[in-house]
Structure formats: C-alpha cells, structure tokens
Amino acid sequence: MSFFDEVGKKITDVGQGTIQKTKNLADVAKLNSAISEEEQKIKTSYEQIGRVYAVKYRENPDPEVADFVKTVVTSEQKIAEYNRTIQEIKGLIPCPRCGSMVDRESMFCPVCGQQMPRKEQPQAAAYCTACGAAIVAGQKFCVSCGTPVYNPASQVTPQETQTQTAQDVPVSPETTEDEHN
C-alpha cells in the first residue's frame, strides 16, 4: 500500500500547490484592481487640480501652462458655439427667466411659465400668384406650393390670389402652355 500512499501524497501535494497558485493569482488580481482604483483617483485628482487652476488663473496663467489654458478656453468657446448650432437645428431657444431650452414655437416656457419672446417674421416682398403665400425677397420658389417666383412685380396680394385660378399661374420661358397644364 505504500505505492498508493505515495501516489495519494503526490496528488495531495499537487492539489495543494494548485490551490496555492490559484489563491496567489486571486490575490494578485485583487491587488492589481486596487492599484487601478488608486491610479484612477490620482487621474481624477489631477483633472480636478487642472480645472481649478484653469478657472482660477484663466486670465493670467503661469507661462509654463499658458498654452494649455488657452487650448481649454478655445475649446470651451467652440463647444458653446456648437451647442448653439445644435439648438438652432433642433429649433430650441433659452427661456429668458430660467434658461431651460424651449421649442421656438412655444408661447410659454413649460418649466417656469415665462412668456417666450416672439421673433418677428420678415416682411413679405410679395405674394405667390398660385397660393397667396408670402414671398420673401430672394426666394426663387414659393415655399408653400413650389411655384417658381419669376418677377416680384408679377406677384399679387393674398386678396387677389383668391380670385385667380390655376390657369393664371405664370409660365416660364422654358415650358410651353401645354406642358404647364
């Protein structure tokens, strides 16, 4: 039985060695994780120190970091401009009272109830001969019906448009009367 005892002892030793190696690997992984956490804390602290410095000495930074502060200021200005463009694209304007972003067509701010300022529409230079929509100077086509705007002098008032028919739509020199109808 000594052979079996010896094999059993070797298996036990190998098992114990494997268990110890596994425990060591787990301990190393825990320590590496703790190191990563501490490195992240240092990184966050450096960022906060930089932010505090950039705000405090924005106007008069130390020459050694002046370029970095200038880069931060320039990037902040670009971000603000990009945000304004995004708000324009989305059709949002800031509420004059609370600063919330409000749809430009809203009459009142949904957050504080402030009446929103109304932007005046440009005055119409004329009116479309087909549908009576306002034609602003520089338009080449009516934005309501798509009728070409050939000559502002040929445009009519909305009242006159109501009495006109579709046959009164101007015909361009490139199209014939048959092509138009």
Short mmCIF file of C-alpha atoms in Angstrom, two decimals:
data_model
loop_
_atom_site.label_atom_id
_atom_site.label_comp_id
_atom_site.label_asym_id
_atom_site.label_seq_id
_atom_site.Cartn_x
_atom_site.Cartn_y
_atom_site.Cartn_z
CA MET A 1 0.00 0.00 0.00
CA SER A 2 2.93 2.25 0.21
CA PHE A 3 2.67 2.81 -3.55
CA PHE A 4 -0.88 4.06 -3.20
CA ASP A 5 0.09 6.19 -0.21
CA GLU A 6 2.88 7.73 -2.22
CA VAL A 7 0.57 8.46 -5.21
CA GLY A 8 -2.03 9.89 -2.85
CA LYS A 9 0.58 12.12 -1.22
CA LYS A 10 1.76 13.37 -4.62
CA ILE A 11 -1.81 14.10 -5.72
CA THR A 12 -2.41 15.94 -2.45
CA ASP A 13 0.81 17.94 -2.88
CA VAL A 14 -0.06 18.83 -6.49
CA GLY A 15 -3.59 19.79 -5.42
CA GLN A 16 -2.26 21.92 -2.58
CA GLY A 17 0.21 23.59 -4.96
CA THR A 18 -2.58 24.30 -7.46
CA ILE A 19 -4.79 25.71 -4.72
CA GLN A 20 -1.96 27.95 -3.53
CA LYS A 21 -1.23 29.16 -7.09
CA THR A 22 -4.94 29.91 -7.61
CA LYS A 23 -5.04 31.80 -4.31
CA ASN A 24 -1.92 33.74 -5.33
CA LEU A 25 -3.44 34.63 -8.70
CA ALA A 26 -6.63 35.82 -7.00
CA ASP A 27 -4.59 37.93 -4.55
CA VAL A 28 -2.57 39.43 -7.41
CA ALA A 29 -5.80 40.24 -9.32
CA LYS A 30 -7.24 41.94 -6.22
CA LEU A 31 -4.06 43.97 -5.75
CA ASN A 32 -3.98 44.95 -9.46
CA SER A 33 -7.59 46.07 -9.15
CA ALA A 34 -6.73 48.13 -6.06
CA ILE A 35 -3.78 49.69 -7.93
CA SER A 36 -6.09 50.60 -10.85
CA GLU A 37 -8.57 52.23 -8.46
CA GLU A 38 -5.81 54.30 -6.85
CA GLU A 39 -4.44 55.32 -10.27
CA GLN A 40 -7.95 56.43 -11.29
CA LYS A 41 -8.20 58.52 -8.11
CA ILE A 42 -4.86 60.17 -8.95
CA LYS A 43 -6.00 60.85 -12.54
CA THR A 44 -9.28 62.34 -11.31
CA SER A 45 -7.42 64.50 -8.78
CA TYR A 46 -5.03 65.78 -11.47
CA GLU A 47 -8.01 66.66 -13.67
CA GLN A 48 -9.68 68.49 -10.79
CA ILE A 49 -6.44 70.36 -9.97
CA GLY A 50 -6.18 71.35 -13.64
CA ARG A 51 -9.80 72.53 -13.71
CA VAL A 52 -9.37 74.59 -10.55
CA TYR A 53 -6.16 76.12 -11.88
CA ALA A 54 -7.65 76.87 -15.32
CA VAL A 55 -10.63 78.62 -13.77
CA LYS A 56 -8.64 80.50 -11.13
CA TYR A 57 -5.79 81.64 -13.40
CA ARG A 58 -7.66 81.75 -16.71
CA GLU A 59 -6.75 85.39 -17.35
CA ASN A 60 -3.16 85.23 -16.13
CA PRO A 61 -1.79 81.67 -16.23
CA ASP A 62 1.79 80.72 -15.49
CA PRO A 63 3.78 80.80 -18.76
CA GLU A 64 4.56 77.10 -18.36
CA VAL A 65 0.85 76.18 -18.71
CA ALA A 66 -0.44 79.17 -20.69
CA ASP A 67 -0.83 77.16 -23.90
CA PHE A 68 -2.87 74.51 -22.09
CA VAL A 69 -5.17 77.12 -20.55
CA LYS A 70 -5.55 78.82 -23.94
CA THR A 71 -6.48 75.46 -25.51
CA VAL A 72 -9.11 74.90 -22.82
CA VAL A 73 -10.60 78.38 -23.33
CA THR A 74 -10.67 77.98 -27.12
CA SER A 75 -12.27 74.54 -26.88
CA GLU A 76 -14.91 75.83 -24.45
CA GLN A 77 -15.79 78.61 -26.90
CA LYS A 78 -16.08 76.12 -29.78
CA ILE A 79 -18.26 73.81 -27.69
CA ALA A 80 -20.56 76.72 -26.80
CA GLU A 81 -20.87 77.63 -30.50
CA TYR A 82 -21.54 74.01 -31.48
CA ASN A 83 -24.24 73.80 -28.78
CA ARG A 84 -25.86 77.00 -30.12
CA THR A 85 -25.88 75.48 -33.61
CA ILE A 86 -27.43 72.26 -32.29
CA GLN A 87 -30.11 74.29 -30.51
CA GLU A 88 -30.83 76.18 -33.73
CA ILE A 89 -31.12 72.94 -35.69
CA LYS A 90 -33.45 71.50 -33.05
CA GLY A 91 -35.48 74.72 -33.01
CA LEU A 92 -34.76 75.49 -29.36
CA ILE A 93 -34.26 78.83 -27.63
CA PRO A 94 -33.36 79.55 -23.99
CA CYS A 95 -36.06 80.80 -21.65
CA PRO A 96 -35.17 84.35 -20.59
CA ARG A 97 -36.15 83.61 -16.97
CA CYS A 98 -34.93 80.10 -16.13
CA GLY A 99 -32.63 79.23 -19.04
CA SER A 100 -34.44 75.99 -19.95
CA MET A 101 -34.40 75.11 -23.63
CA VAL A 102 -37.83 75.69 -25.16
CA ASP A 103 -39.20 74.98 -28.64
CA ARG A 104 -39.05 78.24 -30.58
CA GLU A 105 -42.75 77.93 -31.48
CA SER A 106 -43.83 77.71 -27.82
CA MET A 107 -45.65 80.70 -26.41
CA PHE A 108 -44.63 79.93 -22.79
CA CYS A 109 -41.77 78.11 -21.04
CA PRO A 110 -43.01 74.69 -19.83
CA VAL A 111 -40.69 74.87 -16.79
CA CYS A 112 -41.35 78.33 -15.31
CA GLY A 113 -44.31 79.65 -17.32
CA GLN A 114 -42.46 82.71 -18.65
CA GLN A 115 -43.94 84.11 -21.86
CA MET A 116 -41.43 83.49 -24.62
CA PRO A 117 -40.30 86.38 -26.83
CA ARG A 118 -41.62 86.19 -30.38
CA LYS A 119 -39.23 86.70 -33.26
CA GLU A 120 -40.79 88.83 -35.95
CA GLN A 121 -41.12 87.21 -39.34
CA PRO A 122 -39.51 89.00 -42.29
CA GLN A 123 -41.90 91.17 -44.25
CA ALA A 124 -43.12 89.64 -47.46
CA ALA A 125 -41.89 91.34 -50.61
CA ALA A 126 -44.89 89.92 -52.48
CA TYR A 127 -47.34 87.03 -52.52
CA CYS A 128 -47.42 83.84 -54.60
CA THR A 129 -49.75 84.03 -57.61
CA ALA A 130 -50.76 80.39 -57.14
CA CYS A 131 -51.45 80.03 -53.40
CA GLY A 132 -51.11 83.51 -51.88
CA ALA A 133 -48.25 82.60 -49.55
CA ALA A 134 -45.81 85.35 -48.62
CA ILE A 135 -42.73 85.59 -50.84
CA VAL A 136 -39.67 86.96 -49.06
CA ALA A 137 -37.06 88.82 -51.09
CA GLY A 138 -34.55 86.43 -52.62
CA GLN A 139 -36.88 83.41 -52.86
CA LYS A 140 -36.86 81.66 -56.23
CA PHE A 141 -39.74 79.33 -55.42
CA CYS A 142 -42.81 79.55 -53.20
CA VAL A 143 -42.13 77.57 -50.03
CA SER A 144 -45.82 76.61 -49.74
CA CYS A 145 -46.63 75.30 -53.21
CA GLY A 146 -43.35 75.26 -55.14
CA THR A 147 -44.42 77.70 -57.83
CA PRO A 148 -41.41 79.45 -59.39
CA VAL A 149 -41.07 83.12 -58.49
CA TYR A 150 -40.11 84.87 -61.72
CA ASN A 151 -40.64 88.54 -61.07
CA PRO A 152 -41.71 90.16 -57.80
CA ALA A 153 -43.61 92.74 -59.85
CA SER A 154 -45.87 89.95 -61.15
CA GLN A 155 -46.80 88.84 -57.63
CA VAL A 156 -50.20 89.74 -56.20
CA THR A 157 -51.76 90.33 -52.80
CA PRO A 158 -53.50 87.47 -50.93
CA GLN A 159 -56.91 89.01 -51.72
CA GLU A 160 -56.20 88.98 -55.47
CA THR A 161 -54.99 85.38 -55.27
CA GLN A 162 -58.39 84.17 -54.05
CA THR A 163 -59.97 85.27 -57.32
CA GLN A 164 -57.33 83.71 -59.57
CA THR A 165 -57.47 80.17 -60.95
CA ALA A 166 -54.73 77.64 -61.56
CA GLN A 167 -54.64 78.77 -65.21
CA ASP A 168 -53.26 82.12 -64.07
CA VAL A 169 -50.01 80.55 -62.82
CA PRO A 170 -47.05 82.17 -64.63
CA VAL A 171 -45.38 80.04 -67.27
CA SER A 172 -41.61 80.11 -67.57
CA PRO A 173 -40.00 80.70 -70.95
CA GLU A 174 -38.66 77.12 -70.91
CA THR A 175 -42.08 75.48 -70.63
CA THR A 176 -44.99 75.74 -73.02
CA GLU A 177 -48.58 76.33 -72.02
CA ASP A 178 -49.34 72.65 -72.85
CA GLU A 179 -46.51 71.36 -70.62
CA HIS A 180 -47.72 73.55 -67.75
CA ASN A 181 -51.33 72.27 -67.83
#
